[in-house]
Short mmCIF file of C-alpha atoms and ligand atoms in Angstrom, two decimals:
data_model
loop_
_atom_site.label_atom_id
_atom_site.label_comp_id
_atom_site.label_asym_id
_atom_site.label_seq_id
_atom_site.Cartn_x
_atom_site.Cartn_y
_atom_site.Cartn_z
CA MET O 1 108.75 121.40 75.01
CA THR O 2 111.40 119.19 73.31
CA GLY O 3 112.52 115.83 74.63
CA THR O 4 114.76 116.02 77.71
CA HIS O 5 117.76 114.27 76.05
CA PHE O 6 117.47 116.05 72.77
CA SER O 7 120.13 118.65 71.92
CA LEU O 8 119.27 120.76 68.87
CA LYS O 9 122.83 121.95 68.60
CA THR O 10 124.13 118.35 68.35
CA TYR O 11 121.34 117.44 65.92
CA LEU O 12 122.02 120.46 63.64
CA GLU O 13 125.77 119.85 63.69
CA GLY O 14 125.32 116.19 62.83
CA ARG O 15 122.92 116.87 59.94
CA LYS O 16 125.06 119.76 58.66
CA ARG O 17 128.12 117.44 58.59
CA LEU O 18 126.20 114.92 56.44
CA ILE O 19 124.89 117.58 54.14
CA ASN O 20 128.19 119.36 53.71
CA ALA O 21 129.99 116.09 52.90
CA PHE O 22 127.44 115.30 50.16
CA LEU O 23 127.47 118.83 48.70
CA ASP O 24 131.30 118.98 48.79
CA GLY O 25 131.47 115.87 46.59
CA LEU O 26 128.99 117.15 44.03
CA ILE O 27 131.23 119.39 41.89
CA SER O 28 134.66 118.09 40.94
CA GLN O 29 137.30 120.66 40.08
CA ASP O 30 139.15 120.13 36.84
CA HIS O 31 141.41 122.04 34.37
CA SER O 32 138.86 122.08 31.57
CA PRO O 33 137.90 125.31 29.83
CA ALA O 34 134.81 125.39 32.17
CA ALA O 35 137.00 125.15 35.34
CA ARG O 36 135.99 128.63 36.63
CA LEU O 37 132.31 127.73 36.47
CA PHE O 38 132.88 124.66 38.67
CA LYS O 39 135.03 126.73 41.06
CA ALA O 40 132.26 129.37 41.32
CA MET O 41 129.52 126.78 41.93
CA HIS O 42 131.63 125.06 44.56
CA TYR O 43 132.60 128.46 46.19
CA SER O 44 128.99 129.50 46.71
CA LEU O 45 127.71 126.09 47.69
CA MET O 46 130.38 125.73 50.34
CA ALA O 47 130.26 129.38 51.60
CA GLY O 48 128.95 128.59 55.05
CA GLY O 49 125.13 128.50 54.83
CA LYS O 50 122.99 127.22 57.75
CA ARG O 51 121.58 124.39 55.57
CA LEU O 52 118.16 124.99 57.03
CA ARG O 53 116.22 123.67 54.06
CA PRO O 54 117.97 120.27 53.69
CA ILE O 55 117.90 119.94 57.52
CA LEU O 56 114.12 120.49 57.40
CA THR O 57 113.76 117.78 54.75
CA LEU O 58 115.76 115.31 56.86
CA ALA O 59 113.79 116.28 60.01
CA ALA O 60 110.45 115.79 58.23
CA PHE O 61 111.73 112.50 56.81
CA ASP O 62 112.66 111.35 60.37
CA ALA O 63 109.26 112.53 61.70
CA THR O 64 107.27 110.37 59.21
CA ASN O 65 109.70 107.51 58.63
CA THR O 66 107.50 104.67 60.00
CA LYS O 67 109.02 102.18 57.52
CA GLY O 68 112.60 102.66 58.83
CA LEU O 69 113.97 103.86 55.47
CA PRO O 70 117.71 104.79 55.49
CA LEU O 71 118.48 108.52 55.76
CA GLU O 72 120.60 108.11 52.57
CA THR O 73 117.27 107.96 50.65
CA ALA O 74 116.45 111.56 51.60
CA LEU O 75 120.00 113.07 51.57
CA PRO O 76 120.33 113.68 47.76
CA PHE O 77 116.87 115.33 47.54
CA ALA O 78 117.62 117.45 50.61
CA CYS O 79 120.91 118.56 49.07
CA ALA O 80 119.24 119.30 45.75
CA LEU O 81 117.16 121.93 47.59
CA GLU O 82 120.35 123.53 48.91
CA CYS O 83 121.65 123.77 45.27
CA ILE O 84 118.45 125.63 44.41
CA HIS O 85 118.70 127.88 47.45
CA THR O 86 122.37 128.65 46.60
CA TYR O 87 121.47 129.54 42.98
CA SER O 88 118.79 131.89 44.23
CA LEU O 89 121.27 133.69 46.56
CA ILE O 90 123.82 134.01 43.67
CA HIS O 91 121.28 135.53 41.34
CA ASP O 92 119.71 137.68 44.13
CA ASP O 93 123.15 139.22 44.78
CA LEU O 94 123.70 140.21 41.13
CA PRO O 95 123.82 143.89 40.09
CA ALA O 96 120.54 143.48 38.21
CA MET O 97 118.84 142.32 41.43
CA ASP O 98 119.97 143.23 44.96
CA ASN O 99 123.50 144.21 43.93
CA ASP O 100 125.31 142.92 47.03
CA ASP O 101 129.10 142.74 47.33
CA LEU O 102 129.20 140.60 50.45
CA ARG O 103 127.54 137.48 51.80
CA ARG O 104 128.73 136.16 55.13
CA TRP O 105 131.52 138.80 54.86
CA GLN O 106 132.86 137.04 51.80
CA PRO O 107 132.69 138.42 48.27
CA THR O 108 129.53 137.43 46.50
CA CYS O 109 129.88 135.04 43.52
CA HIS O 110 129.87 137.81 40.89
CA LYS O 111 132.36 139.95 42.85
CA LYS O 112 134.82 136.97 42.95
CA PHE O 113 134.22 135.38 39.52
CA GLY O 114 132.51 138.10 37.44
CA GLU O 115 128.90 138.54 36.46
CA ALA O 116 128.73 136.13 33.58
CA ILE O 117 130.22 133.25 35.48
CA ALA O 118 127.94 134.01 38.51
CA ILE O 119 124.84 133.85 36.27
CA LEU O 120 126.12 130.50 34.84
CA ALA O 121 126.98 129.22 38.34
CA GLY O 122 123.33 129.85 39.32
CA ASP O 123 122.06 128.15 36.19
CA GLY O 124 124.43 125.23 36.80
CA LEU O 125 123.26 124.77 40.44
CA LEU O 126 119.52 124.97 39.52
CA THR O 127 119.92 122.34 36.78
CA LEU O 128 122.19 120.19 39.02
CA ALA O 129 119.38 119.96 41.54
CA PHE O 130 117.14 118.17 39.00
CA GLU O 131 120.01 116.00 37.82
CA ILE O 132 120.48 114.79 41.41
CA CYS O 133 116.80 114.11 41.94
CA SER O 134 116.43 112.12 38.69
CA SER O 135 119.62 110.00 39.10
CA PHE O 136 118.84 106.39 39.82
CA GLU O 137 121.19 105.05 42.46
CA LYS O 138 121.60 101.31 42.87
CA GLU O 139 121.53 101.55 46.67
CA HIS O 140 118.72 103.30 48.53
CA ALA O 141 116.83 103.79 45.29
CA THR O 142 113.59 105.78 45.56
CA PRO O 143 110.65 104.38 43.61
CA ALA O 144 110.10 106.27 40.35
CA GLU O 145 106.61 107.53 41.28
CA VAL O 146 107.88 108.95 44.64
CA ARG O 147 110.82 110.53 42.84
CA LEU O 148 108.45 112.14 40.28
CA LYS O 149 106.30 113.62 43.09
CA ALA O 150 109.44 114.92 44.81
CA ILE O 151 110.72 116.56 41.58
CA HIS O 152 107.27 118.11 40.97
CA ILE O 153 107.03 119.69 44.40
CA ILE O 154 110.53 121.11 44.19
CA ALA O 155 109.96 122.51 40.70
CA GLN O 156 106.65 124.11 41.73
CA ALA O 157 108.18 125.80 44.78
CA ALA O 158 111.22 127.12 42.86
CA GLY O 159 109.51 128.13 39.70
CA MET O 160 107.33 130.81 38.22
CA ASN O 161 104.44 130.29 40.77
CA GLY O 162 106.82 130.03 43.70
CA MET O 163 110.25 131.61 44.42
CA VAL O 164 110.65 133.23 41.01
CA ALA O 165 107.21 134.94 41.32
CA GLY O 166 108.12 136.09 44.85
CA GLN O 167 111.38 137.57 43.67
CA THR O 168 109.65 139.29 40.78
CA ALA O 169 106.96 140.81 43.06
CA ASP O 170 109.64 141.95 45.51
CA MET O 171 111.43 143.83 42.70
CA GLU O 172 108.31 145.26 41.11
CA LEU O 173 106.98 146.59 44.43
CA GLU O 174 110.27 147.97 45.71
CA GLY O 175 110.00 151.51 46.94
CA ARG O 176 106.20 151.50 46.90
CA ASN O 177 103.73 151.66 49.79
CA ILE O 178 102.53 148.07 49.77
CA SER O 179 99.46 146.42 51.25
CA SER O 180 99.49 143.62 53.76
CA GLN O 181 98.21 141.26 51.01
CA GLU O 182 101.06 142.21 48.69
CA LEU O 183 103.55 141.61 51.53
CA THR O 184 102.02 138.13 52.09
CA TYR O 185 102.24 137.44 48.37
CA ILE O 186 106.00 138.21 48.34
CA HIS O 187 106.89 136.42 51.59
CA ASP O 188 104.85 133.32 50.84
CA ARG O 189 106.55 132.83 47.49
CA LYS O 190 110.05 134.33 47.77
CA THR O 191 111.08 132.52 50.97
CA GLY O 192 107.96 130.53 52.04
CA ALA O 193 107.49 128.31 49.01
CA LEU O 194 110.96 126.63 49.16
CA ILE O 195 110.88 126.27 52.97
CA ARG O 196 107.43 124.64 52.79
CA ALA O 197 108.53 122.36 50.01
CA SER O 198 111.61 121.30 52.02
CA VAL O 199 109.37 120.12 54.84
CA VAL O 200 106.72 118.45 52.63
CA LEU O 201 109.49 116.72 50.64
CA GLY O 202 110.53 114.76 53.70
CA GLY O 203 107.03 113.35 53.97
CA ILE O 204 106.75 112.60 50.27
CA LEU O 205 109.97 110.53 50.43
CA THR O 206 108.56 108.40 53.27
CA GLU O 207 105.23 108.15 51.42
CA ALA O 208 103.49 109.66 54.38
CA GLY O 209 99.65 109.59 54.48
CA PRO O 210 97.48 112.71 53.74
CA ARG O 211 97.02 113.66 57.38
CA ASP O 212 100.81 113.74 58.01
CA LEU O 213 101.43 115.55 54.69
CA GLN O 214 98.85 118.17 55.66
CA ALA O 215 100.56 118.61 59.08
CA LEU O 216 103.94 119.05 57.37
CA THR O 217 102.40 121.55 54.83
CA ASP O 218 100.93 123.65 57.64
CA TYR O 219 104.14 123.50 59.68
CA GLY O 220 106.19 124.52 56.61
CA THR O 221 103.88 127.45 55.79
CA HIS O 222 104.06 128.74 59.35
CA ILE O 223 107.84 128.44 59.85
CA GLY O 224 108.45 129.75 56.31
CA LEU O 225 106.78 133.00 57.14
CA ALA O 226 108.28 133.16 60.67
CA PHE O 227 111.77 132.63 59.16
CA GLN O 228 111.23 135.57 56.80
CA ILE O 229 109.86 137.86 59.52
CA ARG O 230 112.89 137.00 61.69
CA ASP O 231 115.06 137.91 58.70
CA ASP O 232 113.29 141.21 58.43
CA ILE O 233 113.75 141.88 62.21
CA LEU O 234 117.47 140.91 62.09
CA ASN O 235 117.98 143.35 59.20
CA ILE O 236 117.03 146.11 61.62
CA GLU O 237 118.19 144.81 65.06
CA GLY O 238 120.65 142.00 64.32
CA ASP O 239 124.39 141.90 65.24
CA GLU O 240 126.32 142.60 62.06
CA LYS O 241 129.26 140.34 63.06
CA THR O 242 127.06 137.34 63.68
CA MET O 243 124.94 137.91 60.56
CA GLY O 244 127.93 138.42 58.26
CA LYS O 245 126.29 141.41 56.59
CA ALA O 246 125.43 145.04 57.28
CA ARG O 247 122.16 145.97 58.99
CA GLY O 248 119.62 148.36 57.46
CA SER O 249 119.78 147.27 53.74
CA ASP O 250 116.01 146.63 53.63
CA GLU O 251 115.22 150.21 54.76
CA ARG O 252 117.87 151.69 52.41
CA LYS O 253 116.40 149.82 49.40
CA LYS O 254 112.79 150.46 50.67
CA LYS O 255 112.13 146.72 50.70
CA ALA O 256 108.72 145.25 51.56
CA THR O 257 109.20 143.85 55.08
CA TRP O 258 106.91 142.88 57.93
CA PRO O 259 108.25 145.57 60.35
CA ALA O 260 107.93 148.23 57.61
CA VAL O 261 104.29 147.38 56.93
CA HIS O 262 103.07 146.39 60.41
CA GLY O 263 105.59 147.86 62.87
CA MET O 264 108.31 146.12 64.86
CA GLU O 265 106.12 145.12 67.84
CA GLN O 266 103.55 143.39 65.61
CA ALA O 267 106.28 141.70 63.61
CA LYS O 268 107.70 140.13 66.74
CA GLU O 269 104.29 139.00 67.96
CA LYS O 270 103.37 137.56 64.58
CA MET O 271 106.61 135.58 64.38
CA LYS O 272 106.14 134.12 67.82
CA GLU O 273 102.47 133.21 67.01
CA LEU O 274 103.55 131.53 63.76
CA CYS O 275 106.20 129.40 65.51
CA GLU O 276 103.69 128.34 68.10
CA CYS O 277 101.21 127.40 65.34
CA ALA O 278 103.96 125.37 63.69
CA ILE O 279 104.55 123.41 66.88
CA GLN O 280 100.80 122.77 67.16
CA ASP O 281 100.64 121.63 63.51
CA ILE O 282 102.87 118.63 64.16
CA LYS O 283 101.42 117.59 67.56
CA THR O 284 100.03 114.49 65.93
CA LEU O 285 103.47 113.28 64.87
CA ASN O 286 104.53 112.63 68.52
CA GLU O 287 108.13 112.38 69.65
CA ARG O 288 109.47 111.52 66.19
CA ALA O 289 108.86 115.20 65.37
CA THR O 290 111.10 116.48 68.28
CA PRO O 291 113.68 117.96 65.83
CA LEU O 292 110.94 119.79 63.90
CA LYS O 293 109.55 121.24 67.13
CA ALA O 294 113.02 122.30 68.19
CA ILE O 295 113.65 123.92 64.74
CA ALA O 296 110.44 125.99 65.11
CA GLU O 297 111.77 127.30 68.46
CA TYR O 298 115.14 128.02 66.93
CA VAL O 299 113.61 130.00 64.00
CA MET O 300 112.17 132.67 66.30
CA LYS O 301 115.47 132.99 68.24
CA ARG O 302 118.03 132.67 65.46
CA ASP O 303 120.67 135.37 65.30
CA HIS O 304 121.86 134.82 61.69
C1 GRG S 1 116.82 134.95 42.22
C2 GRG S 1 114.74 133.53 41.66
C3 GRG S 1 115.57 134.21 42.67
C4 GRG S 1 115.21 134.21 43.95
C5 GRG S 1 115.89 134.81 45.10
C6 GRG S 1 116.06 133.62 48.32
C7 GRG S 1 115.82 134.83 47.51
C8 GRG S 1 115.01 134.74 46.29
C9 GRG S 1 116.38 136.01 47.86
C10 GRG S 1 117.20 136.22 49.05
C11 GRG S 1 116.83 137.48 49.70
C12 GRG S 1 116.68 137.31 51.11
C13 GRG S 1 117.80 137.85 51.90
C14 GRG S 1 115.62 136.78 51.59
C15 GRG S 1 115.45 136.59 53.10
C16 GRG S 1 115.30 135.18 53.60
C17 GRG S 1 116.40 134.39 53.03
C18 GRG S 1 116.02 133.49 51.94
C19 GRG S 1 117.59 134.46 53.59
C20 GRG S 1 118.70 133.64 53.18
O1 GRG S 1 118.50 132.30 53.60
P1 GRG S 1 119.33 131.67 54.77
O2 GRG S 1 119.33 132.54 55.99
O3 GRG S 1 120.80 131.66 54.12
O4 GRG S 1 118.86 130.25 54.99
P2 GRG S 1 122.05 130.76 54.44
O5 GRG S 1 123.27 131.69 54.10
O6 GRG S 1 122.09 130.31 55.85
O7 GRG S 1 121.99 129.62 53.43
#
């Protein structure tokens, strides 16, 4: 399905290196009275995430980059998404939300730095994302109108009609017998919105036409849901060592998951179908979309 000379492993490693180098340089440590905030932000940002969202932005950028724009144009925007993702994990782990002590077998931000600093580290990362997107670089500058569209799509996905709504619905419906529509509402917003925005963002930055943007939107919607279903499956069947966390937390907390509502067999079938749809969605983008195709295949097999 993917090009014969294409190695997803090499591609992911290369992109991850670029992203990590950018992120690592974002927060300088100092000895100011706010030093612990910066330490906490850096700690969570560099805690070993897969970097799926920024990688998706770069892959969608590559897939629609007919003008030959440098990758450096997209890198800050891609990394801004990772800052938002990290903030959401820090806040999700807090006692008032999921109350988790460990992430990737490391203490969560509030366990290491205390609750108040963890809340502020999340606030700092969310705001930093928009500082990055609105900074005018001399080199590889993105036109103001494109930048505005990019900021808008990120804010929409992260905000009250996107991830924040999804997280709220997840909490409100915890422990209840939920309908398939309610499950879709949660998944589409809590995880789906930011993943879809990551993909569409790549096309916005290359000023892709409406047909390509639609293809990216559909692809993003399909892999966003597939990613979440895989997460639900791993929470039941995954290898704890590889995942860096204990299995079974969803069932213990009576979380709304695809296997809980539809059964494990259906969950697996649905995930496969969604990944196949995603691959179909980007057929019109030809071989420039090879990394996106390979990522869709990876989403259904990922083990952490
Ligand atoms: C606090 C507003 C707010 C939102 C939190 C993202 C989120 C919403 C909650 C996380 C709960 C969760 C485990 C969702 C399942 C899917 C998911 C987002 C997993 C974590 O993302 P990965 O696997 O994480 O990309 P890494 O560690 O690789 O960055």
